[in-house]
N, C-alpha and C. Protein backbone atom coordinates (compact mmCIF):
# COMPACT_ATOMS: atom_id res chain seq x y z
N MET A 1 0.31 38.85 14.21
CA MET A 1 0.34 37.58 14.91
C MET A 1 0.41 36.46 13.88
N THR A 2 1.33 35.56 14.04
CA THR A 2 1.49 34.42 13.14
C THR A 2 0.95 33.17 13.80
N ILE A 3 0.13 32.46 13.07
CA ILE A 3 -0.42 31.21 13.58
C ILE A 3 0.19 30.06 12.79
N ALA A 4 0.86 29.16 13.47
CA ALA A 4 1.42 27.98 12.82
C ALA A 4 0.32 26.94 12.66
N ARG A 5 0.05 26.59 11.42
CA ARG A 5 -0.97 25.59 11.17
C ARG A 5 -0.40 24.21 11.42
N ARG A 6 -1.24 23.34 11.90
CA ARG A 6 -0.83 21.95 12.13
C ARG A 6 -1.67 21.06 11.26
N GLY A 7 -1.05 20.22 10.51
CA GLY A 7 -1.76 19.30 9.66
C GLY A 7 -0.85 18.72 8.61
N TRP A 8 -1.38 17.82 7.85
CA TRP A 8 -0.57 17.10 6.88
C TRP A 8 -0.26 17.90 5.62
N LEU A 9 -0.92 19.05 5.42
CA LEU A 9 -0.61 19.90 4.27
C LEU A 9 -0.06 21.26 4.68
N SER A 10 0.14 21.48 5.95
CA SER A 10 0.57 22.80 6.41
C SER A 10 2.09 22.92 6.40
N ASN A 11 2.53 24.13 6.14
CA ASN A 11 3.96 24.46 6.19
C ASN A 11 4.83 23.54 5.35
N VAL A 12 4.39 23.24 4.14
CA VAL A 12 5.14 22.36 3.25
C VAL A 12 5.36 23.08 1.93
N ALA A 13 6.59 23.07 1.45
CA ALA A 13 6.90 23.57 0.11
C ALA A 13 7.11 22.34 -0.77
N PHE A 14 6.22 22.13 -1.69
CA PHE A 14 6.28 20.94 -2.53
C PHE A 14 7.30 21.14 -3.64
N SER A 15 8.20 20.17 -3.77
CA SER A 15 9.27 20.28 -4.76
C SER A 15 8.84 19.76 -6.13
N THR A 16 7.91 18.82 -6.13
CA THR A 16 7.44 18.24 -7.40
C THR A 16 5.95 17.95 -7.27
N PRO A 17 5.27 17.80 -8.40
CA PRO A 17 3.86 17.39 -8.33
C PRO A 17 3.69 16.04 -7.63
N GLU A 18 4.65 15.16 -7.80
CA GLU A 18 4.59 13.84 -7.15
C GLU A 18 4.65 13.97 -5.64
N HIS A 19 5.43 14.93 -5.16
CA HIS A 19 5.52 15.18 -3.72
C HIS A 19 4.16 15.62 -3.17
N LEU A 20 3.48 16.49 -3.90
CA LEU A 20 2.14 16.94 -3.52
C LEU A 20 1.17 15.77 -3.49
N VAL A 21 1.17 14.95 -4.53
CA VAL A 21 0.26 13.80 -4.60
C VAL A 21 0.53 12.83 -3.45
N GLN A 22 1.80 12.57 -3.17
CA GLN A 22 2.16 11.67 -2.07
C GLN A 22 1.63 12.20 -0.75
N ARG A 23 1.76 13.49 -0.53
CA ARG A 23 1.30 14.09 0.72
C ARG A 23 -0.22 14.04 0.85
N ILE A 24 -0.92 14.27 -0.26
CA ILE A 24 -2.39 14.20 -0.25
C ILE A 24 -2.85 12.78 0.05
N TRP A 25 -2.24 11.78 -0.59
CA TRP A 25 -2.62 10.39 -0.31
C TRP A 25 -2.40 10.04 1.16
N ARG A 26 -1.30 10.52 1.72
CA ARG A 26 -1.02 10.26 3.14
C ARG A 26 -2.10 10.87 4.02
N GLY A 27 -2.52 12.08 3.69
CA GLY A 27 -3.57 12.74 4.46
C GLY A 27 -4.91 12.04 4.34
N LEU A 28 -5.24 11.59 3.13
CA LEU A 28 -6.49 10.86 2.93
C LEU A 28 -6.49 9.55 3.69
N ARG A 29 -5.34 8.88 3.72
CA ARG A 29 -5.23 7.64 4.48
C ARG A 29 -5.44 7.92 5.97
N HIS A 30 -4.91 9.03 6.44
CA HIS A 30 -5.08 9.43 7.84
C HIS A 30 -6.57 9.64 8.16
N ILE A 31 -7.27 10.32 7.27
CA ILE A 31 -8.70 10.56 7.45
C ILE A 31 -9.48 9.26 7.41
N GLN A 32 -9.10 8.36 6.52
CA GLN A 32 -9.80 7.08 6.36
C GLN A 32 -9.83 6.28 7.66
N TYR A 33 -8.74 6.35 8.42
CA TYR A 33 -8.65 5.56 9.65
C TYR A 33 -9.23 6.27 10.86
N ARG A 34 -9.79 7.45 10.66
CA ARG A 34 -10.44 8.17 11.76
C ARG A 34 -11.92 8.28 11.44
N SER A 35 -12.67 7.26 11.80
CA SER A 35 -14.08 7.18 11.43
C SER A 35 -14.91 8.32 12.01
N GLU A 36 -14.49 8.89 13.12
CA GLU A 36 -15.27 9.99 13.70
C GLU A 36 -15.25 11.22 12.78
N LEU A 37 -14.19 11.39 12.01
CA LEU A 37 -14.16 12.50 11.04
C LEU A 37 -15.20 12.29 9.95
N MET A 38 -15.26 11.08 9.44
CA MET A 38 -16.23 10.77 8.38
C MET A 38 -17.66 10.89 8.92
N ASP A 39 -17.89 10.38 10.12
CA ASP A 39 -19.22 10.46 10.72
C ASP A 39 -19.64 11.91 10.92
N GLY A 40 -18.70 12.75 11.35
CA GLY A 40 -19.00 14.17 11.56
C GLY A 40 -19.34 14.88 10.26
N CYS A 41 -18.59 14.57 9.20
CA CYS A 41 -18.87 15.18 7.89
C CYS A 41 -20.24 14.76 7.38
N LEU A 42 -20.55 13.48 7.50
CA LEU A 42 -21.85 12.99 7.04
C LEU A 42 -22.98 13.60 7.86
N ALA A 43 -22.79 13.74 9.15
CA ALA A 43 -23.83 14.30 10.01
C ALA A 43 -24.13 15.75 9.61
N GLU A 44 -23.10 16.50 9.27
CA GLU A 44 -23.28 17.91 8.89
C GLU A 44 -24.01 18.06 7.55
N THR A 45 -23.83 17.09 6.66
CA THR A 45 -24.48 17.18 5.35
C THR A 45 -25.89 16.60 5.37
N GLY A 46 -26.19 15.82 6.40
CA GLY A 46 -27.51 15.17 6.46
C GLY A 46 -27.54 13.86 5.68
N LEU A 47 -26.39 13.44 5.16
CA LEU A 47 -26.31 12.18 4.41
C LEU A 47 -26.08 11.01 5.36
N ALA A 48 -26.41 9.84 4.91
CA ALA A 48 -26.21 8.64 5.70
C ALA A 48 -25.71 7.53 4.79
N ILE A 49 -24.88 6.66 5.33
CA ILE A 49 -24.43 5.50 4.59
C ILE A 49 -25.39 4.36 4.88
N ARG A 50 -25.97 3.82 3.81
CA ARG A 50 -26.87 2.69 3.97
C ARG A 50 -26.32 1.51 3.20
N PRO A 51 -26.26 0.34 3.82
CA PRO A 51 -25.80 -0.85 3.10
C PRO A 51 -26.77 -1.18 1.95
N THR A 52 -26.22 -1.67 0.87
CA THR A 52 -27.08 -2.00 -0.27
C THR A 52 -27.52 -3.43 -0.23
């Protein structure tokens, strides 16, 4: 059984290191704008963001 992965790094053959870096930056930008992902990660680690 083959499972097609969905995501910003799935099913990509990178032609150059720059292509890989560009794709990673795009994915990080995507994560940055989805605050629920960050909140979920912090909740699982037990860490909290506190203003200084």
